[in-house]
Amino acid sequence: MEVTGKIKLINDEQTFGASGFRKREMVVTTSEQYPQMLLIEFVQDKCDLLNSYKVGQDVKVSINLRGREWINPEGVAKYFNAIQGWRIEPLQEEGAQGAAPAPLDNLETTSKVDDNEPDDLPF
């Protein structure tokens, strides 16, 4: 799944427990009719993906939905959901350099048409 939007917040990396579990969270605001502010977490080596991004940047984030069950001390099951990011890409702004397709007259063709071959197309 993918989420696109503008980065609203990037938190510092957090480390938990003796194992050194790493987590870093960001908030992306979607650009739909009713914008959503989605908290997306990056864990372990994926934390480093956020280093080159800043607040206000438009991005596309590849995500997985995660869910888990926790049984509280009274024996009642509680359920938690998380959005976990595993890839992030900047969105190209319209009109940005390099975004325009190359003109057709500058493209090289690799196949040549033999004028001696019969044209068997029905139109």
XYZ file of C-alpha atoms in Angstrom:
123
model
C 0.000 0.000 0.000
C 1.057 3.585 -0.504
C 0.299 6.923 1.121
C 1.011 10.277 -0.519
C 1.037 13.634 1.179
C 3.077 16.364 2.824
C 5.396 15.694 5.755
C 3.985 17.456 8.835
C 6.404 16.097 11.433
C 9.512 13.904 11.717
C 10.390 12.755 15.229
C 13.837 11.876 16.514
C 14.846 8.228 16.629
C 13.953 6.325 19.810
C 15.753 3.245 21.174
C 14.020 0.694 23.429
C 15.203 -2.140 25.674
C 18.461 -4.019 25.954
C 18.138 -5.257 22.361
C 18.392 -1.692 21.048
C 15.103 -1.764 19.093
C 14.942 1.470 17.061
C 11.836 3.392 15.987
C 11.274 6.729 14.273
C 7.869 8.273 13.588
C 6.625 10.755 11.033
C 3.255 12.343 10.301
C 2.053 12.688 6.708
C -0.946 14.880 5.866
C -2.878 13.546 2.879
C -4.205 15.884 0.193
C -7.740 14.537 -0.191
C -11.033 16.377 0.411
C -10.811 15.586 4.124
C -7.053 15.502 4.808
C -5.858 12.843 7.230
C -2.823 13.156 9.489
C -1.296 9.678 9.499
C 1.354 8.585 11.982
C 3.783 6.273 10.168
C 6.541 4.474 12.026
C 9.849 3.289 10.620
C 11.675 0.596 12.593
C 15.228 -0.745 12.845
C 17.310 -0.057 9.685
C 14.348 1.734 8.020
C 14.768 4.646 10.499
C 17.673 5.904 8.394
C 15.379 6.401 5.365
C 14.027 9.579 6.967
C 17.423 11.288 7.293
C 17.217 13.083 3.932
C 13.625 14.358 4.304
C 12.271 17.507 5.914
C 8.956 18.952 7.069
C 6.866 20.359 4.214
C 8.175 17.950 1.573
C 5.693 16.020 -0.614
C 6.326 12.271 -0.443
C 5.034 8.842 -1.351
C 5.431 6.285 1.449
C 5.117 2.516 0.958
C 3.456 1.045 4.042
C 2.315 -2.153 5.719
C -0.564 -2.307 8.201
C 0.352 -4.104 11.413
C -1.998 -5.334 14.140
C -1.437 -7.121 17.410
C -3.327 -8.462 20.388
C -2.466 -7.766 24.024
C -4.098 -9.517 26.959
C -4.317 -7.156 29.948
C -3.857 -8.366 33.563
C -7.631 -8.855 33.882
C -7.548 -11.260 30.916
C -9.286 -8.908 28.476
C -7.938 -8.764 24.924
C -6.982 -5.366 23.524
C -6.043 -4.752 19.892
C -3.592 -2.228 18.480
C -2.889 -1.147 14.912
C 0.183 0.513 13.423
C 1.176 1.877 10.026
C 4.746 0.831 9.288
C 6.759 2.486 6.507
C 9.359 0.573 4.542
C 10.136 2.941 1.644
C 9.799 6.692 1.059
C 10.206 8.681 -2.162
C 9.985 12.397 -2.900
C 7.146 13.399 -5.211
C 8.181 15.308 -8.324
C 6.580 18.714 -8.538
C 4.816 19.466 -11.792
C 6.985 21.570 -14.037
C 10.168 20.404 -12.320
C 13.226 20.054 -14.498
C 13.688 16.593 -15.886
C 9.991 15.819 -15.585
C 9.144 16.570 -19.214
C 9.350 13.688 -21.672
C 12.055 13.808 -24.326
C 10.928 15.079 -27.742
C 10.247 12.257 -30.173
C 12.629 13.634 -32.800
C 15.553 13.155 -30.372
C 14.844 9.479 -29.748
C 16.865 6.833 -31.560
C 14.980 3.958 -33.115
C 16.433 0.486 -33.149
C 14.138 -1.103 -35.692
C 14.102 -0.176 -39.367
C 11.123 -0.662 -41.666
C 11.929 -2.444 -44.915
C 10.067 -0.670 -47.731
C 10.047 -3.926 -49.721
C 7.981 -5.804 -47.088
C 4.277 -6.053 -47.885
C 1.934 -4.118 -45.641
C -0.453 -6.741 -44.245
C -2.357 -4.439 -41.906
C -6.137 -4.413 -42.537
C -6.384 -0.623 -42.474
